[in-house]
Amino acid sequence: MRTQVAIIGGGPSGLLLSQLLHIRGIDSVVLERKTRDYVLGRIRAGVLERGLVSLMEEAGVADRMHREGLRHDGTLIAHGGDMFRVDFARTTGHSVMVYGQTEVTRDLYDAREAAGGQIVYNVEDVVIEGADTDTPFVSYTADGKSHRLACDFVAGCDGFHGVSRKTIPQDLRQEFEKVYPFGWLGILSETPPVNHELIYANSERGFALCSMRNANLSRYYIQCAMTDRVENWSDDAFWDELKRRLPQAAVAELQTGPSIEKSIAPLRSFVCEPMQWGRLFLCGDAAHIVPPTGAKGLNTAASDVHYLYNGLRQFYEEGDRSGIDRYSERALARVWKAERFSWWFSSLMHRYRDQSEFDLRMQRAELDFLASDAAAQAAMAINYVGLDY
Ligand code: APR
Ligand code: PHB
């Protein structure tokens, strides 16, 4: 089998890239280790930057998002019993779209399938060969048989645990990592959101977040110990702890109910440099991870897709290699800014085990500054709605 772009991984990065290339008449094959249902079972953040909204439009998959997604013009930040609002629309002229990553992925699968796009599920033993030559290929097993997919380029969209990043020789790659000493315990419940905007709360008992998927589906998180287990948290215990971390005004509006999903996620910052090796390009979680505070994971994956898609488009349409040659440099310049924002927002909002009284005063002073200073709010808003590509 032969294609122009072999895409490893059918998560949002791989599917969005495949769909954008398809719109430009560039052929790709997506190789996914799991099934569509498995991929759609993963629950992830649901805040889309304007750049991703535009890419969804360009990919022709934005109709349902525009119908069902919720436009948010600002967010609430709670600390020490107070709550203030950062207005994105007034400070930046932009807003964000609240629409679950699961729905983004579902729309992309539907579009790929409707267009007859090739997605091979349940692939095993994926090996990327000859990435540093002009004739790369991907070997894999599917249905018990060995296959070989020849291609011009390989897009490594296979997430943090994929094979693509490890294909770049170790002596050519540098990895930067920070693991945070806590996790997020999250639940999904069929209850109306506590507020029409998100609430990020820094409380003395730890961080809490009130988010949503739609008018009757809410997503809540509380900071927990890394050693905590989901089984140790009944729904009642979760709601009680959440209430202790929110200001009274929010608690008064909170509607609780049975959880329909409950999970614990670790928090990590990670970047791999470079993001390309010969004809192999890394996209999304394969190259970088952010802690979820600020919801930059999917959005940063989307900015990679933007640079790679435009580089490939230039190559095929104009014979211009500059976009693909500079892919890593361009993608990383933006990745590091998203890493900084996610790290900053995480550091501002969580309680750390070894935090001294001085550290706590610094956090409080920074929150007071953000609460009262228009320039500080503008800096946050610019990052939250998404930096330019
Ligand atoms: N071969 C084929 N597919 C693989 C392999 C492999 N060896 N390893 C992993 N995969 C698949 C996974 O099953 C998964 O469906 O690659 C896909 C990667 O998807 P994601 O992990 O969702 O990564 P990405 O598409 O970059 O999306 C980034 O999603 O993971 C979240 O927080 C992240 O929001 C961010 C966004
Ligand atoms: C979510 O809705 O899951 C979510 C929203 C905002 C975040 C993180 C997660 O910053």
CSV table of C-alpha atoms and ligand atoms in Angstrom, one decimal:
chain,number,residue,atom,x,y,z
A,1,MET,CA,0.0,0.0,0.0
A,2,ARG,CA,1.1,3.6,-0.7
A,3,THR,CA,0.0,7.0,0.5
A,4,GLN,CA,1.3,10.5,0.6
A,5,VAL,CA,1.2,11.0,4.3
A,6,ALA,CA,1.1,8.0,6.8
A,7,ILE,CA,-0.5,9.2,10.0
A,8,ILE,CA,0.2,7.1,13.2
A,9,GLY,CA,-2.6,7.6,15.7
A,10,GLY,CA,-6.3,8.3,15.3
A,11,GLY,CA,-6.7,10.8,18.1
A,12,PRO,CA,-7.7,14.4,17.5
A,13,SER,CA,-4.3,15.3,16.0
A,14,GLY,CA,-4.2,12.5,13.5
A,15,LEU,CA,-7.8,12.9,12.4
A,16,LEU,CA,-7.7,16.7,12.1
A,17,LEU,CA,-4.5,16.5,10.0
A,18,SER,CA,-6.0,13.7,7.8
A,19,GLN,CA,-9.2,15.7,7.2
A,20,LEU,CA,-7.4,19.0,6.4
A,21,LEU,CA,-5.1,17.2,4.0
A,22,HIS,CA,-8.1,15.5,2.4
A,23,ILE,CA,-9.7,18.9,1.7
A,24,ARG,CA,-6.6,19.9,-0.3
A,25,GLY,CA,-6.6,16.6,-2.2
A,26,ILE,CA,-3.6,15.2,-0.3
A,27,ASP,CA,-3.9,11.5,0.5
A,28,SER,CA,-3.3,9.9,3.9
A,29,VAL,CA,-3.8,6.7,5.8
A,30,VAL,CA,-4.5,6.8,9.6
A,31,LEU,CA,-3.1,3.8,11.6
A,32,GLU,CA,-4.9,3.5,15.0
A,33,ARG,CA,-3.9,1.0,17.7
A,34,LYS,CA,-7.4,0.9,19.3
A,35,THR,CA,-11.0,1.1,18.0
A,36,ARG,CA,-13.1,4.2,17.2
A,37,ASP,CA,-15.3,3.4,20.3
A,38,TYR,CA,-12.3,3.1,22.5
A,39,VAL,CA,-10.9,6.5,21.4
A,40,LEU,CA,-14.3,8.1,21.9
A,41,GLY,CA,-14.5,6.7,25.4
A,42,ARG,CA,-11.7,8.9,26.6
A,43,ILE,CA,-12.8,12.1,28.4
A,44,ARG,CA,-10.6,15.1,28.0
A,45,ALA,CA,-10.9,18.9,28.4
A,46,GLY,CA,-13.4,20.7,26.3
A,47,VAL,CA,-12.3,24.3,25.7
A,48,LEU,CA,-11.4,25.2,22.1
A,49,GLU,CA,-9.3,28.2,21.2
A,50,ARG,CA,-10.3,30.3,18.3
A,51,GLY,CA,-7.4,28.8,16.2
A,52,LEU,CA,-8.9,25.3,16.6
A,53,VAL,CA,-12.4,26.6,15.8
A,54,SER,CA,-11.0,28.1,12.5
A,55,LEU,CA,-9.2,24.8,11.7
A,56,MET,CA,-12.5,22.9,12.3
A,57,GLU,CA,-14.2,25.3,9.9
A,58,GLU,CA,-11.4,24.9,7.3
A,59,ALA,CA,-11.7,21.1,7.7
A,60,GLY,CA,-15.5,21.3,7.0
A,61,VAL,CA,-16.4,19.8,10.4
A,62,ALA,CA,-17.6,22.8,12.3
A,63,ASP,CA,-21.4,22.7,11.9
A,64,ARG,CA,-22.4,20.7,15.0
A,65,MET,CA,-19.8,22.6,17.0
A,66,HIS,CA,-21.4,25.9,16.0
A,67,ARG,CA,-24.8,24.5,16.8
A,68,GLU,CA,-24.1,22.8,20.1
A,69,GLY,CA,-20.9,24.5,21.4
A,70,LEU,CA,-21.1,27.2,24.0
A,71,ARG,CA,-19.3,30.5,23.4
A,72,HIS,CA,-17.5,31.7,26.6
A,73,ASP,CA,-16.5,35.4,26.8
A,74,GLY,CA,-14.8,35.1,30.1
A,75,THR,CA,-14.0,32.9,33.1
A,76,LEU,CA,-14.3,33.2,36.9
A,77,ILE,CA,-11.4,32.8,39.3
A,78,ALA,CA,-12.1,32.2,43.0
A,79,HIS,CA,-9.7,32.6,45.9
A,80,GLY,CA,-10.0,33.2,49.6
A,81,GLY,CA,-13.8,33.4,49.5
A,82,ASP,CA,-13.7,36.0,46.7
A,83,MET,CA,-14.4,35.6,43.0
A,84,PHE,CA,-13.4,37.8,40.0
A,85,ARG,CA,-14.0,37.5,36.3
A,86,VAL,CA,-11.5,37.8,33.5
A,87,ASP,CA,-13.3,39.1,30.4
A,88,PHE,CA,-11.8,37.6,27.3
A,89,ALA,CA,-14.0,39.4,24.8
A,90,ARG,CA,-13.4,42.9,26.2
A,91,THR,CA,-9.6,42.4,26.6
A,92,THR,CA,-8.8,40.5,23.4
A,93,GLY,CA,-11.9,40.7,21.1
A,94,HIS,CA,-12.0,36.9,21.1
A,95,SER,CA,-13.8,34.1,23.0
A,96,VAL,CA,-13.4,30.4,23.4
A,97,MET,CA,-15.8,27.6,22.5
A,98,VAL,CA,-16.8,25.0,25.1
A,99,TYR,CA,-17.3,21.8,23.1
A,100,GLY,CA,-16.0,18.4,24.4
A,101,GLN,CA,-12.9,16.9,22.9
A,102,THR,CA,-14.9,13.7,22.5
A,103,GLU,CA,-17.3,15.6,20.2
A,104,VAL,CA,-14.5,17.1,18.2
A,105,THR,CA,-13.1,13.6,17.7
A,106,ARG,CA,-16.5,12.1,16.8
A,107,ASP,CA,-17.1,14.9,14.2
A,108,LEU,CA,-13.7,14.2,12.7
A,109,TYR,CA,-14.3,10.4,12.5
A,110,ASP,CA,-17.7,11.0,10.9
A,111,ALA,CA,-16.2,13.3,8.3
A,112,ARG,CA,-13.3,10.9,7.5
A,113,GLU,CA,-15.6,8.0,7.2
A,114,ALA,CA,-18.1,10.0,5.0
A,115,ALA,CA,-15.3,11.0,2.7
A,116,GLY,CA,-14.1,7.4,2.4
A,117,GLY,CA,-10.9,8.2,4.3
A,118,GLN,CA,-8.7,5.2,5.2
A,119,ILE,CA,-8.4,4.5,8.9
A,120,VAL,CA,-7.0,1.2,9.9
A,121,TYR,CA,-8.0,0.2,13.5
A,122,ASN,CA,-6.4,-2.3,15.8
A,123,VAL,CA,-3.0,-2.0,14.3
A,124,GLU,CA,-0.1,-3.5,16.2
A,125,ASP,CA,3.7,-3.5,16.0
A,126,VAL,CA,3.9,-0.2,14.2
A,127,VAL,CA,7.5,0.6,13.1
A,128,ILE,CA,8.6,3.7,11.2
A,129,GLU,CA,11.4,2.9,8.8
A,130,GLY,CA,13.7,5.1,6.7
A,131,ALA,CA,12.4,8.4,8.2
A,132,ASP,CA,15.8,9.9,7.5
A,133,THR,CA,15.6,8.9,3.8
A,134,ASP,CA,13.5,10.0,0.9
A,135,THR,CA,11.6,6.7,0.9
A,136,PRO,CA,10.1,6.2,4.4
A,137,PHE,CA,7.6,3.5,5.1
A,138,VAL,CA,5.6,2.2,8.0
A,139,SER,CA,5.3,-1.5,8.8
A,140,TYR,CA,2.5,-2.8,11.0
A,141,THR,CA,0.3,-5.8,11.8
A,142,ALA,CA,-3.4,-5.8,11.3
A,143,ASP,CA,-5.8,-8.8,11.2
A,144,GLY,CA,-2.9,-11.1,11.9
A,145,LYS,CA,-1.1,-10.0,8.7
A,146,SER,CA,2.0,-7.9,8.2
A,147,HIS,CA,1.6,-4.8,6.1
A,148,ARG,CA,3.9,-2.2,4.6
A,149,LEU,CA,2.7,1.4,4.0
A,150,ALA,CA,5.0,3.4,1.7
A,151,CYS,CA,4.7,7.1,1.9
A,152,ASP,CA,6.3,10.5,1.4
A,153,PHE,CA,6.0,11.7,5.0
A,154,VAL,CA,5.1,10.2,8.4
A,155,ALA,CA,3.0,12.2,10.9
A,156,GLY,CA,3.6,10.9,14.5
A,157,CYS,CA,0.2,11.7,16.1
A,158,ASP,CA,0.3,8.7,18.5
A,159,GLY,CA,0.2,10.4,21.8
A,160,PHE,CA,2.6,10.4,24.8
A,161,HIS,CA,3.0,6.6,24.8
A,162,GLY,CA,3.3,6.1,21.0
A,163,VAL,CA,6.3,4.9,19.0
A,164,SER,CA,6.9,8.0,16.9
A,165,ARG,CA,8.9,10.0,19.4
A,166,LYS,CA,11.1,7.1,20.2
A,167,THR,CA,11.9,6.7,16.5
A,168,ILE,CA,14.0,9.9,16.7
A,169,PRO,CA,17.5,8.6,17.7
A,170,GLN,CA,18.1,9.3,21.4
A,171,ASP,CA,21.2,11.3,20.8
A,172,LEU,CA,19.3,13.7,18.6
A,173,ARG,CA,16.4,14.3,20.9
A,174,GLN,CA,16.1,16.2,24.2
A,175,GLU,CA,13.2,15.8,26.6
A,176,PHE,CA,12.1,18.3,29.2
A,177,GLU,CA,9.8,17.2,32.0
A,178,LYS,CA,8.1,18.4,35.1
A,179,VAL,CA,5.8,16.1,37.1
A,180,TYR,CA,3.5,17.9,39.6
A,181,PRO,CA,3.0,16.3,43.0
A,182,PHE,CA,-0.8,15.9,42.7
A,183,GLY,CA,-3.5,14.8,40.4
A,184,TRP,CA,-7.0,15.8,39.3
A,185,LEU,CA,-10.0,13.8,40.4
A,186,GLY,CA,-12.7,14.5,37.8
A,187,ILE,CA,-16.4,13.6,37.6
A,188,LEU,CA,-19.0,14.0,34.9
A,189,SER,CA,-22.6,14.4,36.1
A,190,GLU,CA,-25.9,14.9,34.3
A,191,THR,CA,-26.6,18.2,36.2
A,192,PRO,CA,-26.8,21.8,35.0
A,193,PRO,CA,-23.5,23.6,35.3
A,194,VAL,CA,-23.1,25.7,38.5
A,195,ASN,CA,-22.4,28.8,36.4
A,196,HIS,CA,-22.6,29.7,32.7
A,197,GLU,CA,-18.8,30.2,32.8
A,198,LEU,CA,-16.0,28.1,34.2
A,199,ILE,CA,-14.9,28.6,37.8
A,200,TYR,CA,-11.2,28.0,38.6
A,201,ALA,CA,-10.8,28.0,42.4
A,202,ASN,CA,-7.7,28.2,44.6
A,203,SER,CA,-8.8,27.2,48.1
A,204,GLU,CA,-6.8,26.3,51.1
A,205,ARG,CA,-8.0,22.7,50.7
A,206,GLY,CA,-6.6,22.7,47.1
A,207,PHE,CA,-7.7,23.5,43.6
A,208,ALA,CA,-11.2,23.0,42.2
A,209,LEU,CA,-12.6,23.5,38.7
A,210,CYS,CA,-16.3,23.8,37.6
A,211,SER,CA,-16.6,23.1,33.9
A,212,MET,CA,-19.3,21.8,31.6
A,213,ARG,CA,-20.1,19.9,28.4
A,214,ASN,CA,-23.6,21.3,27.8
A,215,ALA,CA,-26.7,22.7,29.6
A,216,ASN,CA,-27.3,19.4,31.4
A,217,LEU,CA,-23.8,17.9,31.6
A,218,SER,CA,-21.2,19.2,34.0
A,219,ARG,CA,-17.5,18.4,34.6
A,220,TYR,CA,-16.0,19.0,38.0
A,221,TYR,CA,-12.4,18.5,39.2
A,222,ILE,CA,-10.7,18.6,42.6
A,223,GLN,CA,-6.9,18.5,43.2
A,224,CYS,CA,-6.1,15.2,44.9
A,225,ALA,CA,-3.0,13.3,46.1
A,226,MET,CA,-1.2,11.3,43.4
A,227,THR,CA,-1.7,8.2,45.6
A,228,ASP,CA,-5.5,8.7,45.8
A,229,ARG,CA,-7.7,6.0,44.1
A,230,VAL,CA,-11.1,6.6,42.4
A,231,GLU,CA,-12.6,3.8,44.6
A,232,ASN,CA,-11.9,5.8,47.7
A,233,TRP,CA,-14.1,8.7,46.5
A,234,SER,CA,-17.8,8.2,46.8
A,235,ASP,CA,-19.9,10.7,44.9
A,236,ASP,CA,-21.0,12.3,48.2
A,237,ALA,CA,-17.4,12.6,49.3
A,238,PHE,CA,-16.5,14.3,46.0
A,239,TRP,CA,-19.4,16.8,46.2
A,240,ASP,CA,-18.7,17.6,49.9
A,241,GLU,CA,-15.0,18.3,49.1
A,242,LEU,CA,-15.9,20.4,46.0
A,243,LYS,CA,-18.3,22.5,48.1
A,244,ARG,CA,-15.5,23.1,50.7
A,245,ARG,CA,-13.3,24.5,47.9
A,246,LEU,CA,-15.8,26.9,46.3
A,247,PRO,CA,-17.0,30.3,47.4
A,248,GLN,CA,-20.5,30.4,49.0
A,249,ALA,CA,-22.1,32.1,46.0
A,250,ALA,CA,-21.1,29.1,43.9
A,251,VAL,CA,-22.1,26.5,46.5
A,252,ALA,CA,-25.5,28.0,46.7
A,253,GLU,CA,-26.0,27.3,43.0
A,254,LEU,CA,-24.4,23.9,42.8
A,255,GLN,CA,-26.7,21.0,41.8
A,256,THR,CA,-25.2,17.6,42.6
A,257,GLY,CA,-26.2,14.2,41.2
A,258,PRO,CA,-24.8,10.7,40.5
A,259,SER,CA,-21.5,10.7,38.6
A,260,ILE,CA,-21.5,9.0,35.2
A,261,GLU,CA,-17.7,9.0,35.0
A,262,LYS,CA,-15.0,9.4,37.6
A,263,SER,CA,-11.2,9.3,37.0
A,264,ILE,CA,-7.9,10.6,38.3
A,265,ALA,CA,-5.4,12.2,35.9
A,266,PRO,CA,-1.8,13.0,36.7
A,267,LEU,CA,-0.3,16.4,35.9
A,268,ARG,CA,2.8,16.7,33.8
A,269,SER,CA,4.6,19.2,31.6
A,270,PHE,CA,6.7,17.6,28.9
A,271,VAL,CA,8.4,18.7,25.6
A,272,CYS,CA,10.5,16.8,23.1
A,273,GLU,CA,12.9,18.7,20.9
A,274,PRO,CA,13.1,18.6,18.0
A,275,MET,CA,9.7,17.7,16.7
A,276,GLN,CA,10.9,16.3,13.4
A,277,TRP,CA,13.5,14.0,12.1
A,278,GLY,CA,13.9,13.7,8.4
A,279,ARG,CA,10.5,12.9,7.0
A,280,LEU,CA,8.9,12.2,10.4
A,281,PHE,CA,7.0,14.9,12.2
A,282,LEU,CA,5.6,14.7,15.7
A,283,CYS,CA,2.2,16.3,16.5
A,284,GLY,CA,0.3,16.8,19.7
A,285,ASP,CA,0.8,14.6,22.8
A,286,ALA,CA,3.5,12.6,21.0
A,287,ALA,CA,5.7,15.7,21.3
A,288,HIS,CA,4.4,17.5,24.4
A,289,ILE,CA,2.1,17.3,27.4
A,290,VAL,CA,0.7,20.2,29.5
A,291,PRO,CA,-1.1,20.0,32.8
A,292,PRO,CA,-4.8,20.5,32.2
A,293,THR,CA,-5.1,23.9,34.0
A,294,GLY,CA,-6.1,26.2,31.1
A,295,ALA,CA,-7.1,23.3,28.7
A,296,LYS,CA,-4.1,23.7,26.3
A,297,GLY,CA,-3.6,20.0,25.5
A,298,LEU,CA,-5.9,19.7,22.5
A,299,ASN,CA,-5.3,23.3,21.5
A,300,THR,CA,-1.5,22.9,21.3
A,301,ALA,CA,-2.0,19.7,19.3
A,302,ALA,CA,-4.1,21.8,16.9
A,303,SER,CA,-1.4,24.4,16.5
A,304,ASP,CA,1.0,21.7,15.5
A,305,VAL,CA,-1.5,20.4,13.0
A,306,HIS,CA,-1.8,23.9,11.6
A,307,TYR,CA,2.0,24.2,11.0
A,308,LEU,CA,2.3,20.7,9.6
A,309,TYR,CA,-0.7,20.9,7.4
A,310,ASN,CA,0.4,24.2,5.9
A,311,GLY,CA,3.9,22.9,5.4
A,312,LEU,CA,2.7,19.8,3.6
A,313,ARG,CA,0.2,21.9,1.5
A,314,GLN,CA,3.0,24.2,0.4
A,315,PHE,CA,5.1,21.3,-0.5
A,316,TYR,CA,2.5,19.5,-2.6
A,317,GLU,CA,0.9,22.6,-4.1
A,318,GLU,CA,3.9,24.8,-4.7
A,319,GLY,CA,6.9,22.6,-4.4
A,320,ASP,CA,8.1,24.8,-1.5
A,321,ARG,CA,9.9,22.9,1.3
A,322,SER,CA,10.3,25.8,3.7
A,323,GLY,CA,7.2,25.0,5.8
A,324,ILE,CA,8.1,21.4,6.4
A,325,ASP,CA,11.8,22.2,6.9
A,326,ARG,CA,11.0,24.7,9.6
A,327,TYR,CA,8.1,22.7,11.1
A,328,SER,CA,9.8,21.9,14.4
A,329,GLU,CA,11.1,25.4,14.9
A,330,ARG,CA,7.7,27.0,14.3
A,331,ALA,CA,5.7,24.5,16.3
A,332,LEU,CA,8.1,24.6,19.3
A,333,ALA,CA,8.0,28.4,19.5
A,334,ARG,CA,4.3,28.2,20.2
A,335,VAL,CA,4.5,25.0,22.2
A,336,TRP,CA,6.8,26.6,24.8
A,337,LYS,CA,4.5,29.5,25.3
A,338,ALA,CA,1.5,27.2,25.9
A,339,GLU,CA,3.8,25.2,28.3
A,340,ARG,CA,4.6,28.4,30.1
A,341,PHE,CA,0.9,29.4,30.5
A,342,SER,CA,-0.2,26.0,31.7
A,343,TRP,CA,2.7,25.8,34.2
A,344,TRP,CA,2.0,29.4,35.4
A,345,PHE,CA,-1.8,28.8,35.8
A,346,SER,CA,-1.2,25.5,37.5
A,347,SER,CA,1.4,27.0,39.9
A,348,LEU,CA,-1.0,29.8,40.7
A,349,MET,CA,-4.1,27.7,41.5
A,350,HIS,CA,-2.8,24.6,43.3
A,351,ARG,CA,-1.6,23.9,46.8
A,352,TYR,CA,1.8,22.2,47.0
A,353,ARG,CA,2.9,19.9,49.9
A,354,ASP,CA,6.1,21.8,50.5
A,355,GLN,CA,4.7,25.4,50.1
A,356,SER,CA,6.0,27.7,52.8
A,357,GLU,CA,4.1,30.6,54.3
A,358,PHE,CA,6.1,32.8,52.0
A,359,ASP,CA,5.1,30.8,48.9
A,360,LEU,CA,1.5,31.1,49.9
A,361,ARG,CA,1.8,34.9,50.3
A,362,MET,CA,3.3,35.1,46.8
A,363,GLN,CA,0.4,33.1,45.4
A,364,ARG,CA,-2.1,35.3,47.1
A,365,ALA,CA,-0.3,38.5,46.0
A,366,GLU,CA,-0.3,37.2,42.4
A,367,LEU,CA,-4.0,36.4,42.6
A,368,ASP,CA,-4.8,39.8,44.1
A,369,PHE,CA,-2.8,41.4,41.3
A,370,LEU,CA,-4.6,39.5,38.7
A,371,ALA,CA,-8.0,40.3,40.4
A,372,SER,CA,-7.3,44.0,40.2
A,373,ASP,CA,-5.0,44.8,37.3
A,374,ALA,CA,-6.3,45.1,33.7
A,375,ALA,CA,-3.0,44.4,32.1
A,376,ALA,CA,-2.5,41.2,34.2
A,377,GLN,CA,-6.0,40.1,33.1
A,378,ALA,CA,-5.2,41.0,29.5
A,379,ALA,CA,-2.1,38.8,29.6
A,380,MET,CA,-4.1,35.9,30.9
A,381,ALA,CA,-6.9,36.4,28.5
A,382,ILE,CA,-4.6,36.5,25.4
A,383,ASN,CA,-3.1,33.2,26.4
A,384,TYR,CA,-6.5,31.6,27.4
A,385,VAL,CA,-8.2,32.4,24.1
A,386,GLY,CA,-5.0,31.2,22.3
A,387,LEU,CA,-1.9,32.9,20.9
A,388,ASP,CA,-1.8,33.6,17.2
A,389,TYR,CA,-0.4,30.8,15.1
B,1,APR,N1,0.2,2.8,16.8
B,1,APR,C1,-1.0,3.3,16.4
B,1,APR,N2,-1.7,4.2,17.2
B,1,APR,C2,-1.2,4.5,18.4
B,1,APR,C3,0.0,4.0,18.9
B,1,APR,C4,0.7,3.1,18.0
B,1,APR,N3,1.9,2.5,18.4
B,1,APR,N4,0.3,4.5,20.1
B,1,APR,C5,-0.8,5.3,20.4
B,1,APR,N5,-1.7,5.3,19.3
B,1,APR,C6,-2.9,6.0,19.3
B,1,APR,C7,-3.7,6.0,20.5
B,1,APR,O1,-4.6,4.9,20.7
B,1,APR,C8,-4.6,7.3,20.4
B,1,APR,O2,-5.8,7.1,19.8
B,1,APR,O3,-2.6,7.4,19.0
B,1,APR,C9,-3.7,8.2,19.5
B,1,APR,C10,-3.2,9.4,20.1
B,1,APR,O4,-4.2,10.2,20.6
B,1,APR,P1,-4.1,11.2,21.8
B,1,APR,O5,-3.4,10.6,22.9
B,1,APR,O6,-5.5,11.7,22.1
B,1,APR,O7,-3.2,12.4,21.3
B,1,APR,P2,-3.4,13.6,20.2
B,1,APR,O8,-4.2,13.1,19.1
B,1,APR,O9,-2.1,14.2,20.0
B,1,APR,O10,-4.4,14.5,21.0
B,1,APR,C11,-4.0,15.5,21.8
B,1,APR,O11,-5.7,14.8,23.2
B,1,APR,O12,-4.6,13.3,24.5
B,1,APR,C12,-5.3,14.5,24.5
B,1,APR,O13,-4.6,15.9,26.3
B,1,APR,C13,-4.4,15.6,25.0
B,1,APR,O14,-6.0,17.1,24.5
B,1,APR,C14,-4.8,16.6,24.0
B,1,APR,C15,-5.1,15.9,22.8
B,2,PHB,C1,-12.8,20.4,31.1
B,2,PHB,O1,-13.9,20.8,30.9
B,2,PHB,O2,-12.6,19.2,31.2
B,2,PHB,C2,-11.7,21.4,31.4
B,2,PHB,C3,-12.0,22.7,31.2
B,2,PHB,C4,-11.0,23.6,31.5
B,2,PHB,C5,-9.7,23.2,31.9
B,2,PHB,C6,-9.5,21.8,32.1
B,2,PHB,C7,-10.5,20.9,31.8
B,2,PHB,O3,-8.8,24.1,32.2
